[in-house]
PDB file of C-alpha atoms in Angstrom:
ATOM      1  CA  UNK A   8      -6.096  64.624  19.340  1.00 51.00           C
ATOM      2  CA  UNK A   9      -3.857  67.816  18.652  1.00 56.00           C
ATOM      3  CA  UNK A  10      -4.610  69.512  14.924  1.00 55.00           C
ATOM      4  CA  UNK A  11      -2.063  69.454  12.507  1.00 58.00           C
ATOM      5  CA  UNK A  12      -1.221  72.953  10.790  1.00 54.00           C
ATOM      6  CA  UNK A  13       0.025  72.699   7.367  1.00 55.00           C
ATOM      7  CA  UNK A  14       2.709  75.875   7.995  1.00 57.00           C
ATOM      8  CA  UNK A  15       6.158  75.301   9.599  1.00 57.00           C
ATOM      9  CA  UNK A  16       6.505  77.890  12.540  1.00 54.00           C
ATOM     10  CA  UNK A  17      10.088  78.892  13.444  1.00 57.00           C
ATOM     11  CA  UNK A  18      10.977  80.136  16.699  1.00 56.00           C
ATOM     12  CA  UNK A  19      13.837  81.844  17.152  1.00 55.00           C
ATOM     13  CA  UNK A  20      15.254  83.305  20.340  1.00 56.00           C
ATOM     14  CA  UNK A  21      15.978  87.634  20.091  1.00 53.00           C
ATOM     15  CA  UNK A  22      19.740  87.263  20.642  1.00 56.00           C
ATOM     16  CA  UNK A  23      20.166  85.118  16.984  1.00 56.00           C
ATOM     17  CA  UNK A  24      19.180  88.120  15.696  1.00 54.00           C
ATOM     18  CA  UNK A  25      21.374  90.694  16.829  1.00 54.00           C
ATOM     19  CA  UNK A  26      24.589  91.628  15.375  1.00 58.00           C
ATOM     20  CA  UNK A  27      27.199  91.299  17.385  1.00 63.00           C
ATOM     21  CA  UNK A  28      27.423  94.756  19.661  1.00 61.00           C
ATOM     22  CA  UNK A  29      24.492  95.020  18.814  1.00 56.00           C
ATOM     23  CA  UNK A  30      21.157  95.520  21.677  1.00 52.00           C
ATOM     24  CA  UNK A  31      17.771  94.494  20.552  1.00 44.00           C
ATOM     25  CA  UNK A  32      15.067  95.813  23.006  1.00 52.00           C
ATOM     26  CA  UNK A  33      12.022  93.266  23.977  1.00 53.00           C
ATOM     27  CA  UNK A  34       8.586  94.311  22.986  1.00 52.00           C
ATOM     28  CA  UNK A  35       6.205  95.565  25.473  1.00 56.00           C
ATOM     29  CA  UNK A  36       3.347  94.294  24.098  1.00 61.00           C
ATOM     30  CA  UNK A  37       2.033  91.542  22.408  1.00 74.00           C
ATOM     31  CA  UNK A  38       0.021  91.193  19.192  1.00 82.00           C
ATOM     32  CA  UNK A  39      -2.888  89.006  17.791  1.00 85.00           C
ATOM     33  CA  UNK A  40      -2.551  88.472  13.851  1.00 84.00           C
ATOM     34  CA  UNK A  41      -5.684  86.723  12.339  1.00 84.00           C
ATOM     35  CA  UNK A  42      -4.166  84.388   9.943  1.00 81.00           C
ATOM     36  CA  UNK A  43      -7.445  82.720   8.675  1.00 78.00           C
ATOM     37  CA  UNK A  44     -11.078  83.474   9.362  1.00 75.00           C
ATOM     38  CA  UNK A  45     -13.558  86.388   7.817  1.00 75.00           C
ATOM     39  CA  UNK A  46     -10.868  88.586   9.415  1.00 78.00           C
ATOM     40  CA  UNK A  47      -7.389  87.254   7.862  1.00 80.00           C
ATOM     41  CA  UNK A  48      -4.567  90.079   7.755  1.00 83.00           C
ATOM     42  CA  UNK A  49      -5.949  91.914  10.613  1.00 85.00           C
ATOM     43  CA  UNK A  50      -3.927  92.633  13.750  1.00 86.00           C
ATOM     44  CA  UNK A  51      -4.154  93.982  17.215  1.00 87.00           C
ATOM     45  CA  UNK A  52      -2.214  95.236  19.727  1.00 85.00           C
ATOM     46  CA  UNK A  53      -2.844  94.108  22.951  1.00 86.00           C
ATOM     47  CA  UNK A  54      -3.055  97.251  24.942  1.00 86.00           C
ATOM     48  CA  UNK A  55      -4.450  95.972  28.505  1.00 90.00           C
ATOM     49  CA  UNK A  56      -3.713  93.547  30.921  1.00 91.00           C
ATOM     50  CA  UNK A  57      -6.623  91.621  29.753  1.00 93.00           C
ATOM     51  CA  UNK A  58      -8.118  91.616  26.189  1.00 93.00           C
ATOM     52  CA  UNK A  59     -11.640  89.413  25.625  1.00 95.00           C
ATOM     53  CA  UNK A  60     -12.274  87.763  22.446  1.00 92.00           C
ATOM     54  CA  UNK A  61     -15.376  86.711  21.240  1.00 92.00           C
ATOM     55  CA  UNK A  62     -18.668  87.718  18.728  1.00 90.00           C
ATOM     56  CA  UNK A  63     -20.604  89.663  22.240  1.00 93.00           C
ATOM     57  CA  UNK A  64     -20.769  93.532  21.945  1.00 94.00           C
ATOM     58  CA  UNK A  65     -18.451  93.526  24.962  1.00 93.00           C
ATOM     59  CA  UNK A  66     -15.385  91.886  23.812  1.00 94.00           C
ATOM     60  CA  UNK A  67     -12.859  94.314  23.153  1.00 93.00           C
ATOM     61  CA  UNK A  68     -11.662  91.743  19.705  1.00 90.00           C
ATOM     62  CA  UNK A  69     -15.082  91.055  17.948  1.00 90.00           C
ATOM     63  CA  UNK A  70     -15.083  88.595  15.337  1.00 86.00           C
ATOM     64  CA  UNK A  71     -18.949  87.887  14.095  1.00 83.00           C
ATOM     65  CA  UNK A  72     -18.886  83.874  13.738  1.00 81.00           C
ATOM     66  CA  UNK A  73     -21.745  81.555  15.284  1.00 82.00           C
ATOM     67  CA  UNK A  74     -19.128  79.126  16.916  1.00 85.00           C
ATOM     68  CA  UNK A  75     -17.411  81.828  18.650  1.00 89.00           C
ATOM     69  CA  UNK A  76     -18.917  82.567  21.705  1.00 92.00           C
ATOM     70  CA  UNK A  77     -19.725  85.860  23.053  1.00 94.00           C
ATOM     71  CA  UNK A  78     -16.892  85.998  25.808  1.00 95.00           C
ATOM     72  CA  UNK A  79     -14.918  83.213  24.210  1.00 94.00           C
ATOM     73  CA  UNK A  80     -11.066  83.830  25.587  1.00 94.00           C
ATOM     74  CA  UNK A  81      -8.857  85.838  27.178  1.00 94.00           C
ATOM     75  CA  UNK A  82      -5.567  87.248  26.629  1.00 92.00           C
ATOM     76  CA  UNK A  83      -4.327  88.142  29.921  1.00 92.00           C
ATOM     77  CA  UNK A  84      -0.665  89.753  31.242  1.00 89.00           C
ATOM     78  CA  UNK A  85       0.143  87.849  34.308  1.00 90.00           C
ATOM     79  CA  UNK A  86       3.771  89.052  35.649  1.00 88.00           C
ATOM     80  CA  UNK A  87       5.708  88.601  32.463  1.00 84.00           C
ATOM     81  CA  UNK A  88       4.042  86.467  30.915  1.00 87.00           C
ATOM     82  CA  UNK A  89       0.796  86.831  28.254  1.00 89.00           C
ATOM     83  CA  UNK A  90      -1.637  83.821  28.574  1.00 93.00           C
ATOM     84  CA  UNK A  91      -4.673  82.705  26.917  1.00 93.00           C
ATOM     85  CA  UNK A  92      -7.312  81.639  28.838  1.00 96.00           C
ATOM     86  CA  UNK A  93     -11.064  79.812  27.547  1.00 96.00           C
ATOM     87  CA  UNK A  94     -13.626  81.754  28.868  1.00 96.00           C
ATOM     88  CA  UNK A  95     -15.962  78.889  29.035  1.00 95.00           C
ATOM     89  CA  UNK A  96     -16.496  78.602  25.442  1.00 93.00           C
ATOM     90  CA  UNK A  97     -18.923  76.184  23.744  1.00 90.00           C
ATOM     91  CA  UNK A  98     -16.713  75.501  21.334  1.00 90.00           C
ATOM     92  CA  UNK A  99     -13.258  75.488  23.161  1.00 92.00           C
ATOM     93  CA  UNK A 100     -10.103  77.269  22.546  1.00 92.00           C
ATOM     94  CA  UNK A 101      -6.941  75.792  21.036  1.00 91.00           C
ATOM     95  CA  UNK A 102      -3.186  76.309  21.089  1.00 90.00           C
ATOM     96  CA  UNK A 103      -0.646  75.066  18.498  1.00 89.00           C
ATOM     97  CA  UNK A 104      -3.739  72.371  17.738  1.00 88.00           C
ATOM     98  CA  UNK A 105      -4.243  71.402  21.503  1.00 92.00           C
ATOM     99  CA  UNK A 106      -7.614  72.432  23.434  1.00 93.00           C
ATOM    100  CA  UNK A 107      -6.393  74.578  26.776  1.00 95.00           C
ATOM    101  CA  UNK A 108      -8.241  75.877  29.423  1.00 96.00           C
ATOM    102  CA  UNK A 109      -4.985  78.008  30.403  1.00 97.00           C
ATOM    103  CA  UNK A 110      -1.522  78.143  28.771  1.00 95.00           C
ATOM    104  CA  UNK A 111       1.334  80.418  28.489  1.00 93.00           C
ATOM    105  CA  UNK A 112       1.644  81.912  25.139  1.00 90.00           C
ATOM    106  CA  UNK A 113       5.410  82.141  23.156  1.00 87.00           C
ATOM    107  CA  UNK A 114       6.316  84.160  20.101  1.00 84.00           C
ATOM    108  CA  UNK A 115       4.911  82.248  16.881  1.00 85.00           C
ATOM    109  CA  UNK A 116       1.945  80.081  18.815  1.00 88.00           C
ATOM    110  CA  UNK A 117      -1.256  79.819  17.449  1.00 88.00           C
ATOM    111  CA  UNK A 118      -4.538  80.824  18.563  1.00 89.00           C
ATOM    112  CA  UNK A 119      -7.734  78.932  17.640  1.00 88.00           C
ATOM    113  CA  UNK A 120     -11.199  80.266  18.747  1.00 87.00           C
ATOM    114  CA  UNK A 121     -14.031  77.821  17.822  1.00 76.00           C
ATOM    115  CA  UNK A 122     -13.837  74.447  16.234  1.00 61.00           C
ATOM    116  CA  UNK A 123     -11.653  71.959  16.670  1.00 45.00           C
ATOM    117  CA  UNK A 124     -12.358  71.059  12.948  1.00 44.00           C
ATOM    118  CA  UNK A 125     -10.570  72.764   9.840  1.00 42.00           C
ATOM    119  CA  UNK A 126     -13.217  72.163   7.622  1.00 39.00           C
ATOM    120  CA  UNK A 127     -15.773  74.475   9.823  1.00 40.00           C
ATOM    121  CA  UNK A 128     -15.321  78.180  10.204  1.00 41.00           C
ATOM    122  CA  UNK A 129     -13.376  79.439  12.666  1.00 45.00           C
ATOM    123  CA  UNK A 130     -10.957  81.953  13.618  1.00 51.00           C
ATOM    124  CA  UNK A 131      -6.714  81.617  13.814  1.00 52.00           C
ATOM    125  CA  UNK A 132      -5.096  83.768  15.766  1.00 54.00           C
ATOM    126  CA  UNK A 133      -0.918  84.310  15.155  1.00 57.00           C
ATOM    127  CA  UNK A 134       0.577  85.747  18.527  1.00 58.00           C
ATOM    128  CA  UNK A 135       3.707  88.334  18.032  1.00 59.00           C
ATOM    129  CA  UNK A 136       5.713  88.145  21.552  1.00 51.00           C
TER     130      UNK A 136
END
């Protein structure tokens, strides 16, 4: 059963927000935004192809929670597009509310590491297109 966030998202394609003449330029990169968690506010620029999140010394995003494991998902740059992928996680990784093993990530989406449960500790991810 998908989660239900109590926040309206809107998504809005780059060329509504131009001025007319005007050229917006696409981002290169993407960004994580921790919108609630022990680490709310924070935010990271996703640098390389492949970014790890997790609590393990070796994940290049750390966030020190028991139901995040230590390699707990990816952000990967495949092509064009930035994905996330569960690394196998105990406690599963979620998109917009829905558990994914793999999924293409859009401006706006949300990020869940951990529980599938509200009420329990976990960490939300924004992602910045």
């Amino acid at each position: 059963m998908p989660l239900e966030f109590d926040d309206d998202t809107n998504i809005v394609h780059l060329d509504a927000l131009k001025q007319p003449g005007e050229k917006l330029e696409e981002r290169d990169r993407a960004y994580l935004i921790v919108i609630q968690g022990s680490n709310v506010g924070e935010m990271y620029k996703i640098t390389k192809d492949e970014v790890v999140i997790g609590r393990g010394t070796e994940a290049d995003l750390q966030f020190l929670d028991s139901g995040i494991s230590r390699q707990h998902a990816g952000i990967r740059l495949e092509g064009k597009e930035m994905v996330v992928v569960d690394m196998g996680s105990r406690n599963g990784t979620f998109l917009n509310g829905e558990r994914v093993d793999r999924k293409v990530l859009h401006d706006g989406d949300k990020i869940q590491v951990a529980f599938a449960d509200p009420a329990v500790r976990r960490c939300d991810l924004g992602a910045s297109l």
